[in-house]
Every structure is written in structure tokens, then in C-alpha cells.
PDB file of C-alpha atoms in Angstrom:
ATOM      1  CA  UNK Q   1       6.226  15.811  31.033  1.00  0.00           C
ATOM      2  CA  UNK Q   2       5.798  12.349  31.781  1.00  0.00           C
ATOM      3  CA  UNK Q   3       7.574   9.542  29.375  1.00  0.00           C
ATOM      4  CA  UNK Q   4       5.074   6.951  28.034  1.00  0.00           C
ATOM      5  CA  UNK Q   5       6.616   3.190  27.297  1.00  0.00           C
ATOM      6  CA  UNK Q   6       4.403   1.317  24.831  1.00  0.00           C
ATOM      7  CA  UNK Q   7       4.440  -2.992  25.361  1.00  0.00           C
ATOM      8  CA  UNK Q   8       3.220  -4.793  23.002  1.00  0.00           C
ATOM      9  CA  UNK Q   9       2.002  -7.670  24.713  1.00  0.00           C
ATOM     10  CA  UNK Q  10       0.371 -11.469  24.109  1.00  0.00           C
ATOM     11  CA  UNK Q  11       0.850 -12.934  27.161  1.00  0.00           C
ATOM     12  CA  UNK Q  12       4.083 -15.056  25.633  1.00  0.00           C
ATOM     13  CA  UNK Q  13       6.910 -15.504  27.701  1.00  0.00           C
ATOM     14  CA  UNK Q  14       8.556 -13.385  25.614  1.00  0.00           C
ATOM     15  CA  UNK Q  15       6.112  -9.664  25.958  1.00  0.00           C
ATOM     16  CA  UNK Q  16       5.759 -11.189  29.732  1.00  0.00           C
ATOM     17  CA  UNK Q  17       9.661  -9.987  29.418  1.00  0.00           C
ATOM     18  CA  UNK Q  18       8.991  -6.908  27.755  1.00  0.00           C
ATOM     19  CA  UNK Q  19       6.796  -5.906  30.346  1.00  0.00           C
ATOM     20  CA  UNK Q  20       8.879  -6.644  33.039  1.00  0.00           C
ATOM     21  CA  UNK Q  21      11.865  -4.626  31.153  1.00  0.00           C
ATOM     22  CA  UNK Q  22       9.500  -1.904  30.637  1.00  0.00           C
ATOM     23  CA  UNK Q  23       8.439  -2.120  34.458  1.00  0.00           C
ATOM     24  CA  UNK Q  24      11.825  -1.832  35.220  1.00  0.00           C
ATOM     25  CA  UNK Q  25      12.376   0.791  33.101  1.00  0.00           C
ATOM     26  CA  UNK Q  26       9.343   2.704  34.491  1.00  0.00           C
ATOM     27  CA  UNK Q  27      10.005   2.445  38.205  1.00  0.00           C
ATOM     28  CA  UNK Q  28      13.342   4.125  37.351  1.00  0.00           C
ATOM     29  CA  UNK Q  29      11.838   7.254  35.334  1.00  0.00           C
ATOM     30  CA  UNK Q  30       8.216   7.705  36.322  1.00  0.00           C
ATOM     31  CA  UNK Q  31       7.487   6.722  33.058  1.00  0.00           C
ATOM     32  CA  UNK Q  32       3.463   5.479  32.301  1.00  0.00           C
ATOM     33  CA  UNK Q  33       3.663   2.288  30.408  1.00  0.00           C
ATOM     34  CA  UNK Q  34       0.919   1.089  28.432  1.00  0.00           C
ATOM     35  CA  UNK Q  35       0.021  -1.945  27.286  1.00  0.00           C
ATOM     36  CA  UNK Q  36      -1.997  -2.806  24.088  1.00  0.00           C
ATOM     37  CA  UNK Q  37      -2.646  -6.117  22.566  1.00  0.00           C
ATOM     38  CA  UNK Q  38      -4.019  -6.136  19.015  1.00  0.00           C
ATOM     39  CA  UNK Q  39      -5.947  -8.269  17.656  1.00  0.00           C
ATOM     40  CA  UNK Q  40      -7.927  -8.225  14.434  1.00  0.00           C
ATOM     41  CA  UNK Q  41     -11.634  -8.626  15.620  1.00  0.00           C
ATOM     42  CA  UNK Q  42     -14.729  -9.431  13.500  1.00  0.00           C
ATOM     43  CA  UNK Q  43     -16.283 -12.829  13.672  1.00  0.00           C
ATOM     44  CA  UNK Q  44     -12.482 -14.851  13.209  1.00  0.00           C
ATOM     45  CA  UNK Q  45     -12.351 -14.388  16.899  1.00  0.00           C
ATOM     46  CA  UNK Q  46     -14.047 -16.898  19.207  1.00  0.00           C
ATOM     47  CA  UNK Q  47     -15.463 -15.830  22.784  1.00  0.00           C
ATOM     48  CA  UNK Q  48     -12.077 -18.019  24.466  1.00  0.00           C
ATOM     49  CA  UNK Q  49      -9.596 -15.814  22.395  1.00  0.00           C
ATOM     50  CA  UNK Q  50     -11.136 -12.585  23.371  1.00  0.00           C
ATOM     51  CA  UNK Q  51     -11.569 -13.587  27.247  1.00  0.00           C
ATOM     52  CA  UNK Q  52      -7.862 -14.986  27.018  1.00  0.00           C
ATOM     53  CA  UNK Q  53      -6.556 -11.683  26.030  1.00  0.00           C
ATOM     54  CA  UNK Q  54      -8.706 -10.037  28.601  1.00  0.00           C
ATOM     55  CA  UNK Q  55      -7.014 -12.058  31.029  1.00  0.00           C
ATOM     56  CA  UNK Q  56      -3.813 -11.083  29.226  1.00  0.00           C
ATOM     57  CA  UNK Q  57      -4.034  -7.217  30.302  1.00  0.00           C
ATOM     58  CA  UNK Q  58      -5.637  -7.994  33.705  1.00  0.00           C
ATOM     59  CA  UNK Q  59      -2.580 -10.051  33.833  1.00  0.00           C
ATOM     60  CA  UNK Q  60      -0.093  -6.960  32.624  1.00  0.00           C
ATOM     61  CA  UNK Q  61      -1.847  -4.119  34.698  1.00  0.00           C
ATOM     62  CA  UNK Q  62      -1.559  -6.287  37.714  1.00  0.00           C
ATOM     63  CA  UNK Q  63       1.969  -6.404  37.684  1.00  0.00           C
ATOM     64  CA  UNK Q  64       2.826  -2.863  36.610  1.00  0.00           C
ATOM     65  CA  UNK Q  65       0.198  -1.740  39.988  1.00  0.00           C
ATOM     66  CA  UNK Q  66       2.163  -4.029  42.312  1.00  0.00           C
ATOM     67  CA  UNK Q  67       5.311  -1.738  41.433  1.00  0.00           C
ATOM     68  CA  UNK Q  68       2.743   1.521  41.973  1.00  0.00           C
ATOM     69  CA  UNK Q  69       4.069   1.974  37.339  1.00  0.00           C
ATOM     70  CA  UNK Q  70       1.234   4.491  36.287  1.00  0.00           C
ATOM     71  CA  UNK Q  71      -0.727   2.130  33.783  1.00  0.00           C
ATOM     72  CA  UNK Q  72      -3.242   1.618  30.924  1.00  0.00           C
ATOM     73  CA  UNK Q  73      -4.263  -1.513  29.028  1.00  0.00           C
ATOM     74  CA  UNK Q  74      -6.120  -1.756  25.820  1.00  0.00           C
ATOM     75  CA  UNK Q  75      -7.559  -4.542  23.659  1.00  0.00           C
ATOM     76  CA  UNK Q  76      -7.370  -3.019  19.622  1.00  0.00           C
ATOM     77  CA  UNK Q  77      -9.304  -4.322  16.839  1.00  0.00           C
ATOM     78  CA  UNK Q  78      -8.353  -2.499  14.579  1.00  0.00           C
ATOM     79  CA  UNK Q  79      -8.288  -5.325  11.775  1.00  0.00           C
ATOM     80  CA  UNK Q  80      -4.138  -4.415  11.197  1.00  0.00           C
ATOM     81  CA  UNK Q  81      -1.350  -7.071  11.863  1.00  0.00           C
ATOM     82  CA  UNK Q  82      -0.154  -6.553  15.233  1.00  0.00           C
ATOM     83  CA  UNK Q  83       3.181  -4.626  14.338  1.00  0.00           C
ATOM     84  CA  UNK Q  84       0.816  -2.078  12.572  1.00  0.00           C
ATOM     85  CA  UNK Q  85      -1.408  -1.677  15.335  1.00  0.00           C
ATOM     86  CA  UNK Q  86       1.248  -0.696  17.488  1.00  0.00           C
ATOM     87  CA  UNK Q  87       3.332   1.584  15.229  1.00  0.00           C
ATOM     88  CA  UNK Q  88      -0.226   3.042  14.378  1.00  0.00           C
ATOM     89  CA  UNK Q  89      -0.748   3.567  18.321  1.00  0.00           C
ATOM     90  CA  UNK Q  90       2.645   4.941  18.558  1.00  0.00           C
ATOM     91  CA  UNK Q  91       2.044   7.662  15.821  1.00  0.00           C
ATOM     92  CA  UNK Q  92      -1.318   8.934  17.601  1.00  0.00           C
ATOM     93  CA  UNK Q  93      -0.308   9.089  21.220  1.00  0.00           C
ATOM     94  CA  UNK Q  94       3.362  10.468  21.196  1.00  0.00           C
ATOM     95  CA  UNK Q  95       5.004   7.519  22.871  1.00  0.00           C
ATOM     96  CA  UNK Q  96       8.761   7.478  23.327  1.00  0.00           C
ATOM     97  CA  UNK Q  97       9.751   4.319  23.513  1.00  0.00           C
ATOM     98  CA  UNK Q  98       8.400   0.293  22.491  1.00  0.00           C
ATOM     99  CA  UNK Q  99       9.100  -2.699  24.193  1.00  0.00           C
ATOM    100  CA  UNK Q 100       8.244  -6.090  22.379  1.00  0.00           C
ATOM    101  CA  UNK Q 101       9.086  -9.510  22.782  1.00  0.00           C
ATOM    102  CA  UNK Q 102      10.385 -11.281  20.165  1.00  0.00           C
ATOM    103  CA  UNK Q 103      10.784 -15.564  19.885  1.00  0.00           C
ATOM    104  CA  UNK Q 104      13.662 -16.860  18.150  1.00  0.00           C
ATOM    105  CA  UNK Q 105      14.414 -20.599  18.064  1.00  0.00           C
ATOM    106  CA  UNK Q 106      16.985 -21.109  15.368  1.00  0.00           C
ATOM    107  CA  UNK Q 107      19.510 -19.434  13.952  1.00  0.00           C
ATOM    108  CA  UNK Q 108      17.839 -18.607  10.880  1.00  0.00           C
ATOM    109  CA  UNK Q 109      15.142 -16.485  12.872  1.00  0.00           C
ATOM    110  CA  UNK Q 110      17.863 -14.682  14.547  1.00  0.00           C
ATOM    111  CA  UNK Q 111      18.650 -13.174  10.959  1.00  0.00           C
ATOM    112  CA  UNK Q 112      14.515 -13.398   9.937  1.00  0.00           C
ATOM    113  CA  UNK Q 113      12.659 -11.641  13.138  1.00  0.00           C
ATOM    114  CA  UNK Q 114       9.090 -12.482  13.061  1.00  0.00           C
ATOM    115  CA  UNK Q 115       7.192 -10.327  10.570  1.00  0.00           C
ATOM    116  CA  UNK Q 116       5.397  -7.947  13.596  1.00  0.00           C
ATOM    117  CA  UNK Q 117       8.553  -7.372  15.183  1.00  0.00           C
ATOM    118  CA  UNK Q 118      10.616  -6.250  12.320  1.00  0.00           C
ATOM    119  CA  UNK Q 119       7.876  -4.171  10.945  1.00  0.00           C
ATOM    120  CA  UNK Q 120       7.786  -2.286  14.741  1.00  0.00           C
ATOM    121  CA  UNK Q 121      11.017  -1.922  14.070  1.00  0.00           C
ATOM    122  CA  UNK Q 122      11.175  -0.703  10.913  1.00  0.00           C
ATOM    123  CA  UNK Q 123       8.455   1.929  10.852  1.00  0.00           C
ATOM    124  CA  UNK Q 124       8.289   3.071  14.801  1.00  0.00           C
ATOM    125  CA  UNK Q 125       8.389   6.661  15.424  1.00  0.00           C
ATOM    126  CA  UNK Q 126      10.615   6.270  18.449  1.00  0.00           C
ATOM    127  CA  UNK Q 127      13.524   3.436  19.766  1.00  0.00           C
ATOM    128  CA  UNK Q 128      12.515   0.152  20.064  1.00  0.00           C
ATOM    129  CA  UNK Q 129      13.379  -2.528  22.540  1.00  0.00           C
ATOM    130  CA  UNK Q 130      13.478  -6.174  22.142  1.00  0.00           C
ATOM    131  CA  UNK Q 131      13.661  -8.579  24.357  1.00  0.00           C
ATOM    132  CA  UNK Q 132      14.219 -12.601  23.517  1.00  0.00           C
ATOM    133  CA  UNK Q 133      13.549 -14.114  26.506  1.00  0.00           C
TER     134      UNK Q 133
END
């Protein structure tokens, strides 16, 4: 049975990394990755925020194809914070492993991970990879 990799991804440098650790990690295993980018929907979201993370996942399947990584992308509105959606996605489609990117600045956020990145961490059914860069 086939491994499925989970990236949570924005389009920020730092799930651009992610996915490219996931990619890597992929190519090696025959792993599927898929990609997800949450978002909360309703009417807070303009027309430019939904076609950027369109773009986004265009963006991410793109680049897993050019390495021949069996892919799927997915926009969720799901109205959850981010780090739910994907623990949430996690739970419901037996995936073995999440990559996310995380930013860190300062040294205080080294200690304080953003909010969707600890709670991924926290609650995921399965390892979790970060990358910072």
C-alpha cells in the first residue's frame, strides 16, 4: 500500500520548502503527496485571495508532476484554523506523515511556533515534519 505525505501549503517560502522536502521524500518511496490549503471561506474571502490560492496548488501540483510524485491538491473551506483543517484531513484519509512550513524570525518564536503549526503538531495522528526555511 502506497504511503500518502500530507503538505500543508500557502505558497510561503516556508510550505514552498515543505513541499520540496515532501517531493523529495516522495520520489524516494513512491509515496502520493497531497497538498491542501485551508482556508476559511464565506464572504471574508475576496475573489484575489481565492484565485491566489488557486494559483497556489497549480503552483504545488506542477512541481510534484515535473518529478512524475503521484499528486492531489485541494482548496478546504471548512471554516477551521488551518492547523485544524489539516489534522481534521489527516484523521479522515489515513495519511502517514505531515509536512509544514513553519516561519520563525526571533528567538522568542523559536520557543512560541505559530499557533497552526504547534496545534499540527500537537494533535496529528501521524509524525510531523517541519521545515524553517
Amino acid at each position: 500500500m502506497r504511503m500518502i505525505y500530507l503538505v500543508g501549503y500557502s505558497g510561503s517560502t516556508e510550505s514552498k520548502s515543505a513541499l520540496s522536502l515532501a517531493r523529495d521524500h516522495a520520489a524516494g518511496s513512491g509515496a502520493q503527496v497531497i497538498v491542501v490549503a485551508s482556508t476559511r471561506g464565506g464572504s471574508k474571502e475576496t475573489p484575489e485571495e481565492i484565485k491566489e490560492k488557486e494559483d497556489n496548488l497549480l503552483y504545488a501540483e506542477n512541481f510534484l508532476k515535473e518529478k512524475n510524485i503521484a499528486c492531489e491538491c485541494y482548496q478546504i473551506a471548512r471554516g477551521a484554523l488551518p492547523g485544524e483543517d489539516l489534522v481534521s484531513y489527516a484523521e479522515e484519509n489515513d495519511v502517514d506523515q505531515i509536512y509544514v512550513g513553519i516561519e520563525i524570525k526571533s528567538k522568542t518564536q523559536k520557543i512560541l511556533i505559530k499557533s497552526n503549526a504547534q496545534y499540527v503538531i500537537l494533535n496529528a495522528p501521524c509524525p510531523v515534519v517541519t521545515v524553517n526555511r
